[in-house]
CSV table of C-alpha atoms in Angstrom, one decimal:
chain,number,residue,atom,x,y,z
I,236,MET,CA,-73.5,-14.9,45.6
I,237,ALA,CA,-74.7,-13.0,42.6
I,238,LYS,CA,-78.4,-13.2,41.6
I,239,SER,CA,-77.8,-13.9,38.0
I,240,GLY,CA,-75.7,-16.6,36.3
I,241,TRP,CA,-75.8,-20.4,36.0
I,242,THR,CA,-77.8,-22.2,38.7
I,243,PRO,CA,-78.6,-25.9,39.2
I,244,ALA,CA,-82.1,-25.2,37.9
I,245,GLN,CA,-80.6,-25.0,34.5
I,246,ALA,CA,-79.0,-28.4,34.7
I,247,PRO,CA,-80.7,-31.4,33.0
I,248,ARG,CA,-82.2,-34.2,35.0
I,249,MET,CA,-79.7,-36.9,35.7
I,250,ALA,CA,-82.1,-39.9,36.2
I,251,GLY,CA,-80.5,-43.1,35.0
I,252,ARG,CA,-77.0,-41.8,35.2
I,253,THR,CA,-74.3,-43.0,37.6
I,254,VAL,CA,-72.0,-40.4,39.1
I,255,VAL,CA,-68.9,-41.2,41.2
I,256,VAL,CA,-67.8,-38.4,43.6
I,257,THR,CA,-64.5,-38.8,45.5
I,258,GLY,CA,-64.3,-37.3,48.9
I,259,ALA,CA,-68.1,-36.9,49.1
I,260,ASN,CA,-68.4,-37.2,52.9
I,261,SER,CA,-67.9,-33.5,53.6
I,262,GLY,CA,-67.5,-30.0,52.2
I,263,ILE,CA,-67.7,-29.5,48.5
I,264,GLY,CA,-67.9,-33.2,47.7
I,265,LEU,CA,-70.9,-33.7,50.0
I,266,GLU,CA,-72.7,-30.7,48.5
I,267,THR,CA,-71.9,-31.9,45.0
I,268,ALA,CA,-73.4,-35.3,45.9
I,269,ARG,CA,-76.5,-33.6,47.3
I,270,HIS,CA,-77.1,-31.5,44.2
I,271,LEU,CA,-76.7,-34.5,42.0
I,272,ALA,CA,-79.0,-36.7,44.1
I,273,GLY,CA,-81.6,-33.9,43.8
I,274,MET,CA,-81.2,-34.1,40.0
I,275,GLY,CA,-82.0,-37.8,40.1
I,276,ALA,CA,-78.5,-39.2,39.6
I,277,HIS,CA,-77.4,-42.5,41.1
I,278,VAL,CA,-74.6,-41.1,43.3
I,279,VAL,CA,-71.6,-43.2,44.4
I,280,MET,CA,-69.8,-41.6,47.4
I,281,ALA,CA,-66.2,-42.8,47.1
I,282,CYS,CA,-64.7,-42.0,50.5
I,283,ARG,CA,-61.8,-43.0,52.7
I,284,ASN,CA,-63.8,-43.0,56.0
I,285,VAL,CA,-66.8,-45.2,55.7
I,286,ASP,CA,-68.3,-44.0,59.0
I,287,ALA,CA,-68.2,-40.4,57.9
I,288,ALA,CA,-69.6,-41.4,54.5
I,289,THR,CA,-72.5,-43.2,56.2
I,290,SER,CA,-73.3,-40.1,58.1
I,291,ALA,CA,-73.0,-38.0,55.0
I,292,ARG,CA,-75.3,-40.4,53.1
I,293,ALA,CA,-77.9,-40.1,55.8
I,294,ASP,CA,-77.6,-36.3,55.6
I,295,VAL,CA,-78.2,-36.4,51.8
I,296,LEU,CA,-81.2,-38.7,52.2
I,297,ASP,CA,-82.7,-36.4,54.8
I,298,THR,CA,-82.7,-33.5,52.3
I,299,VAL,CA,-83.4,-35.7,49.2
I,300,PRO,CA,-85.8,-38.5,50.3
I,301,GLY,CA,-85.7,-41.5,48.1
I,302,ALA,CA,-82.3,-40.6,46.5
I,303,LEU,CA,-80.1,-43.3,45.1
I,304,VAL,CA,-76.8,-43.0,47.1
I,305,ASP,CA,-74.2,-45.7,47.6
I,306,ILE,CA,-70.9,-45.8,49.4
I,307,VAL,CA,-67.6,-47.3,48.2
I,308,GLN,CA,-64.5,-47.2,50.4
I,309,LEU,CA,-61.7,-45.5,48.7
I,310,ASP,CA,-58.3,-44.3,50.1
I,311,LEU,CA,-56.6,-42.4,47.3
I,312,GLY,CA,-53.4,-42.5,49.2
I,313,ASP,CA,-53.3,-46.3,48.9
I,314,LEU,CA,-53.1,-47.7,45.4
I,315,ALA,CA,-54.3,-51.1,46.6
I,316,SER,CA,-57.5,-49.4,47.9
I,317,VAL,CA,-57.8,-47.5,44.6
I,318,ARG,CA,-57.7,-50.8,42.7
I,319,LYS,CA,-60.2,-52.4,45.0
I,320,ALA,CA,-62.6,-49.5,44.8
I,321,ALA,CA,-62.4,-49.4,41.0
I,322,ASP,CA,-63.1,-53.1,40.8
I,323,GLU,CA,-66.1,-52.7,43.1
I,324,ILE,CA,-67.5,-49.8,41.0
I,325,GLY,CA,-66.8,-51.6,37.7
I,326,ASN,CA,-68.6,-54.7,38.9
I,327,SER,CA,-71.5,-52.9,40.5
I,328,TYR,CA,-72.6,-50.5,37.8
I,329,PRO,CA,-73.0,-51.1,34.0
I,330,ALA,CA,-71.4,-47.7,33.3
I,331,VAL,CA,-70.0,-44.6,34.9
I,332,ASP,CA,-71.5,-41.4,33.4
I,333,VAL,CA,-69.6,-38.9,35.4
I,334,LEU,CA,-66.4,-39.3,37.5
I,335,ILE,CA,-65.8,-36.2,39.7
I,336,ASN,CA,-62.3,-36.3,41.1
I,337,ASN,CA,-63.0,-34.0,44.0
I,338,ALA,CA,-61.1,-35.4,47.0
I,339,GLY,CA,-58.0,-33.5,48.1
I,340,VAL,CA,-55.7,-33.0,51.0
I,341,MET,CA,-53.4,-30.3,52.4
I,342,ALA,CA,-51.1,-32.4,54.6
I,343,GLY,CA,-49.6,-29.4,56.5
I,344,ARG,CA,-46.3,-31.3,57.1
I,345,ARG,CA,-44.4,-33.8,55.0
I,346,GLU,CA,-46.1,-37.1,55.1
I,347,LEU,CA,-46.1,-40.1,52.8
I,348,THR,CA,-48.9,-42.2,51.3
I,349,ALA,CA,-49.1,-46.0,51.8
I,350,ASP,CA,-47.0,-46.3,48.6
I,351,GLY,CA,-44.3,-43.9,49.7
I,352,PHE,CA,-45.4,-40.8,47.7
I,353,GLU,CA,-45.5,-37.3,49.1
I,354,MET,CA,-49.1,-37.0,50.5
I,355,ASP,CA,-50.6,-34.2,48.6
I,356,PHE,CA,-49.1,-35.3,45.2
I,357,GLY,CA,-49.8,-39.0,45.9
I,358,THR,CA,-53.4,-38.5,47.0
I,359,SER,CA,-54.8,-35.6,44.9
I,360,PHE,CA,-52.9,-36.4,41.7
I,361,LEU,CA,-51.6,-40.0,41.6
I,362,GLY,CA,-54.6,-41.5,43.3
I,363,HIS,CA,-57.0,-39.8,40.9
I,364,PHE,CA,-54.8,-40.7,37.9
I,365,ALA,CA,-55.0,-44.3,38.9
I,366,LEU,CA,-58.7,-44.3,39.6
I,367,THR,CA,-59.6,-42.6,36.3
I,368,GLY,CA,-57.5,-45.1,34.3
I,369,LEU,CA,-59.0,-48.1,36.1
I,370,LEU,CA,-62.5,-46.8,35.5
I,371,LEU,CA,-61.8,-46.0,31.8
I,372,ASP,CA,-63.8,-49.0,30.5
I,373,SER,CA,-66.8,-48.0,32.7
I,374,LEU,CA,-66.6,-44.4,31.3
I,375,PHE,CA,-66.4,-45.7,27.7
I,376,ALA,CA,-69.5,-47.8,28.4
I,377,ALA,CA,-71.6,-44.6,29.0
I,378,LYS,CA,-73.1,-42.7,26.1
I,379,ALA,CA,-71.7,-39.3,27.0
I,380,ALA,CA,-69.4,-39.6,29.9
I,381,ARG,CA,-67.3,-36.9,31.7
I,382,VAL,CA,-64.3,-36.8,34.0
I,383,VAL,CA,-64.3,-33.7,36.1
I,384,THR,CA,-61.1,-32.7,37.9
I,385,VAL,CA,-61.6,-30.4,40.8
I,386,GLY,CA,-58.6,-28.2,41.1
I,387,SER,CA,-57.7,-24.9,42.7
I,388,ASN,CA,-56.4,-21.5,41.6
I,389,ALA,CA,-53.5,-22.4,43.8
I,390,HIS,CA,-52.3,-24.3,40.7
I,391,ARG,CA,-51.0,-21.0,39.4
I,392,ALA,CA,-48.1,-21.1,41.9
I,393,GLY,CA,-47.4,-24.8,41.3
I,394,GLU,CA,-44.4,-26.5,39.7
I,395,VAL,CA,-43.6,-30.1,39.1
I,396,ASP,CA,-39.9,-31.1,39.3
I,397,LEU,CA,-39.9,-34.8,38.2
I,398,ASP,CA,-36.5,-35.2,39.9
I,399,ASP,CA,-37.8,-34.1,43.3
I,400,LEU,CA,-41.2,-35.7,43.6
I,401,GLY,CA,-40.5,-36.6,47.2
I,402,MET,CA,-39.8,-33.0,48.3
I,403,ASP,CA,-37.3,-34.4,50.7
I,404,GLU,CA,-35.6,-31.0,51.2
I,405,THR,CA,-38.0,-28.6,49.5
I,406,PHE,CA,-41.3,-29.3,51.2
I,407,SER,CA,-43.6,-26.6,52.4
I,408,THR,CA,-47.3,-26.8,52.9
I,409,SER,CA,-48.1,-24.2,50.2
I,410,ARG,CA,-45.6,-25.6,47.7
I,411,ALA,CA,-46.9,-29.2,48.0
I,412,TYR,CA,-50.5,-28.2,47.7
I,413,ALA,CA,-49.9,-25.9,44.7
I,414,ARG,CA,-47.8,-28.6,43.0
I,415,ALA,CA,-50.6,-31.2,43.5
I,416,LYS,CA,-53.2,-28.9,42.1
I,417,PHE,CA,-51.0,-27.9,39.1
I,418,ALA,CA,-50.4,-31.6,38.4
I,419,GLN,CA,-54.1,-32.3,38.4
I,420,LEU,CA,-54.9,-29.6,35.8
I,421,VAL,CA,-52.0,-30.8,33.6
I,422,PHE,CA,-53.6,-34.2,33.8
I,423,ALA,CA,-57.0,-32.9,33.0
I,424,VAL,CA,-55.7,-31.2,29.8
I,425,GLU,CA,-53.5,-34.2,28.8
I,426,LEU,CA,-56.4,-36.6,29.3
I,427,GLN,CA,-58.5,-34.6,26.9
I,428,ARG,CA,-55.6,-34.3,24.5
I,429,ARG,CA,-55.1,-38.1,24.5
I,430,LEU,CA,-58.8,-38.9,24.2
I,431,GLY,CA,-59.1,-36.6,21.2
I,432,ALA,CA,-56.0,-38.0,19.5
I,433,SER,CA,-57.4,-41.5,19.9
I,434,GLY,CA,-60.6,-40.5,18.2
I,435,HIS,CA,-62.8,-40.7,21.3
I,436,THR,CA,-65.6,-38.1,21.7
I,437,THR,CA,-66.6,-39.5,25.1
I,438,PRO,CA,-65.6,-39.3,27.8
I,439,ILE,CA,-64.6,-35.7,27.8
I,440,SER,CA,-62.1,-34.3,30.4
I,441,VAL,CA,-63.0,-31.0,32.1
I,442,ALA,CA,-61.9,-29.2,35.2
I,443,ALA,CA,-63.4,-26.8,37.8
I,444,HIS,CA,-62.3,-25.0,40.9
I,445,PRO,CA,-64.5,-23.8,43.9
I,446,GLY,CA,-63.0,-20.4,44.4
I,447,ALA,CA,-62.8,-19.3,48.0
I,448,THR,CA,-65.1,-21.9,49.6
I,449,HIS,CA,-65.4,-22.7,53.3
I,450,SER,CA,-64.1,-26.3,53.2
I,451,GLY,CA,-61.8,-28.7,55.0
I,452,VAL,CA,-58.8,-27.6,53.0
I,453,MET,CA,-59.5,-24.0,53.7
I,454,ARG,CA,-59.9,-24.6,57.4
I,455,ASP,CA,-56.5,-26.4,57.4
I,456,SER,CA,-54.7,-23.7,55.5
I,457,GLY,CA,-53.6,-21.5,58.3
I,458,ARG,CA,-54.3,-19.3,61.3
I,459,MET,CA,-55.2,-16.2,59.2
I,460,LEU,CA,-58.3,-18.0,57.8
I,461,LEU,CA,-59.2,-19.3,61.3
I,462,TRP,CA,-59.1,-15.7,62.5
I,463,LEU,CA,-61.3,-14.7,59.6
I,464,PHE,CA,-63.9,-17.4,60.4
I,465,THR,CA,-64.0,-16.8,64.1
I,466,THR,CA,-63.8,-13.0,64.4
I,467,PRO,CA,-67.4,-11.6,64.7
I,468,SER,CA,-66.5,-8.2,63.3
I,469,LEU,CA,-65.2,-9.8,60.1
I,470,HIS,CA,-68.2,-12.0,59.3
I,471,TRP,CA,-69.2,-9.5,56.6
I,472,LEU,CA,-65.8,-10.1,54.9
I,473,ARG,CA,-66.4,-13.8,55.0
I,474,ARG,CA,-69.8,-13.4,53.5
I,475,THR,CA,-68.5,-11.2,50.8
I,476,PHE,CA,-65.4,-13.1,49.7
I,477,ILE,CA,-66.0,-16.7,50.8
I,478,MET,CA,-68.8,-19.1,49.7
I,479,GLU,CA,-70.3,-21.9,51.6
I,480,GLY,CA,-70.3,-25.5,50.4
I,481,PRO,CA,-73.5,-25.5,48.3
I,482,GLU,CA,-72.3,-22.5,46.3
I,483,GLY,CA,-68.7,-23.7,46.1
I,484,ALA,CA,-69.9,-27.0,44.5
I,485,LEU,CA,-71.5,-25.2,41.6
I,486,PRO,CA,-68.5,-25.0,39.3
I,487,SER,CA,-68.0,-28.8,39.6
I,488,LEU,CA,-71.7,-29.3,39.1
I,489,ARG,CA,-71.8,-27.2,36.0
I,490,ALA,CA,-68.7,-29.0,34.6
I,491,ALA,CA,-70.5,-32.3,35.2
I,492,THR,CA,-73.9,-31.5,33.9
I,493,ASP,CA,-74.1,-28.5,31.5
I,494,PRO,CA,-74.8,-29.8,28.0
I,495,GLY,CA,-72.8,-26.9,26.5
I,496,VAL,CA,-69.5,-28.0,28.2
I,497,ILE,CA,-66.8,-29.3,25.9
I,498,GLY,CA,-63.6,-31.2,26.6
I,499,GLY,CA,-60.7,-29.2,28.0
I,500,GLN,CA,-62.7,-26.4,29.6
I,501,TYR,CA,-62.2,-25.0,33.1
I,502,TYR,CA,-65.0,-23.6,35.3
I,503,GLY,CA,-64.8,-21.4,38.3
I,504,PRO,CA,-66.6,-18.6,40.1
I,505,SER,CA,-67.4,-15.5,38.1
I,506,GLY,CA,-66.7,-12.9,40.8
I,507,PRO,CA,-63.6,-10.8,41.5
I,508,MET,CA,-60.5,-12.9,41.6
I,509,GLN,CA,-62.7,-15.9,41.0
I,510,PHE,CA,-63.4,-16.1,44.8
I,511,THR,CA,-67.2,-16.2,44.6
I,512,GLY,CA,-70.1,-16.0,42.2
I,513,PRO,CA,-72.0,-18.2,39.8
I,514,PRO,CA,-69.9,-20.7,37.8
I,515,THR,CA,-68.5,-19.6,34.5
I,516,LEU,CA,-65.8,-20.6,32.0
I,517,VAL,CA,-62.4,-19.4,33.3
I,518,VAL,CA,-58.9,-19.6,32.0
I,519,PRO,CA,-56.2,-21.6,33.9
I,520,SER,CA,-52.5,-20.9,33.9
I,521,PRO,CA,-51.1,-21.3,30.3
I,522,ARG,CA,-48.5,-23.6,31.8
I,523,VAL,CA,-51.1,-26.4,32.1
I,524,PHE,CA,-51.2,-26.7,28.3
I,525,ASP,CA,-47.5,-27.5,28.0
I,526,ALA,CA,-47.7,-30.7,25.9
I,527,GLU,CA,-44.2,-31.8,26.7
I,528,LEU,CA,-44.8,-31.5,30.5
I,529,GLY,CA,-48.1,-33.3,30.1
I,530,ASN,CA,-46.5,-36.2,28.3
I,531,ARG,CA,-43.6,-36.5,30.8
I,532,LEU,CA,-45.9,-36.2,33.8
I,533,TRP,CA,-48.3,-38.8,32.3
I,534,ASP,CA,-45.4,-41.3,31.7
I,535,LYS,CA,-44.2,-40.8,35.3
I,536,ALA,CA,-47.7,-41.3,36.7
I,537,GLU,CA,-48.0,-44.6,34.8
I,538,GLU,CA,-44.6,-45.7,36.1
I,539,LEU,CA,-45.4,-44.8,39.7
I,540,THR,CA,-49.0,-46.2,39.8
I,541,GLY,CA,-48.7,-49.1,37.4
I,542,VAL,CA,-51.9,-48.0,35.7
I,543,THR,CA,-51.7,-47.7,31.9
I,544,TYR,CA,-54.6,-46.2,30.0
I,545,ALA,CA,-56.0,-48.2,27.1
I,546,PHE,CA,-57.3,-45.7,24.6
I,547,ALA,CA,-57.7,-48.1,21.7
I,548,ARG,CA,-61.1,-48.0,20.1
């Protein structure tokens, strides 16, 4: 990682602020939670596997003694679980200052969520769409809230065919993952557009991506990466072009904490091809700004999840 650029030392203290991080039991989510705990935030780890989350919480407390870290069970692939988790969060905390929609999957084969949606799309996009909408009142209750959508540069290859959301005949691992990440960024932009149109200055919607970070999704993405990780003679290549979790979490962390961030921005690594380096403002695919697509995708998400956003002031 480069020696200059934004670091967590530049972030403000987060004492008194509640931050919800989905998928916080491992990888980038865990390191994001650890950074925030060290800044004094009250961190809520929203995770599918409670046992894994309990171990992750103990790990954070080992490195940040006295940190405020709670666990809420959340399966983004099950809308009943999303509603239950949102109710628990809403009833347990007076406000949510930051919601970091970090969790994601790369199913590897065509699978369906509990509600019958293609797994990547249903979990990474629809699950987070529902969670954000259900927590909107908690976000409005905070003085300067943020929704951070953690995407991927894989979104550049993504497309959303609203007539083929099941991918019954067109499924491939890469296509499904890219589609889910593209949908997430379209959502992040459309959320900011709707917040602004309704006169709200808070929360703001921003996005980030971790570049090439050693994470669960990267480990699941194919034999080539496994070869890179396990071949001793290529460790220099890994060190040069792939970050570890603590560094990969920094774009999300900057999007969540930097006072200079404004709604609609996108943060990622500053190095070549946005693989590694300190977090900086980057530019997503121009297709994510398509207002017609954003509106159609939003309407479909409301239809599929049954969650309607109430933006009235």
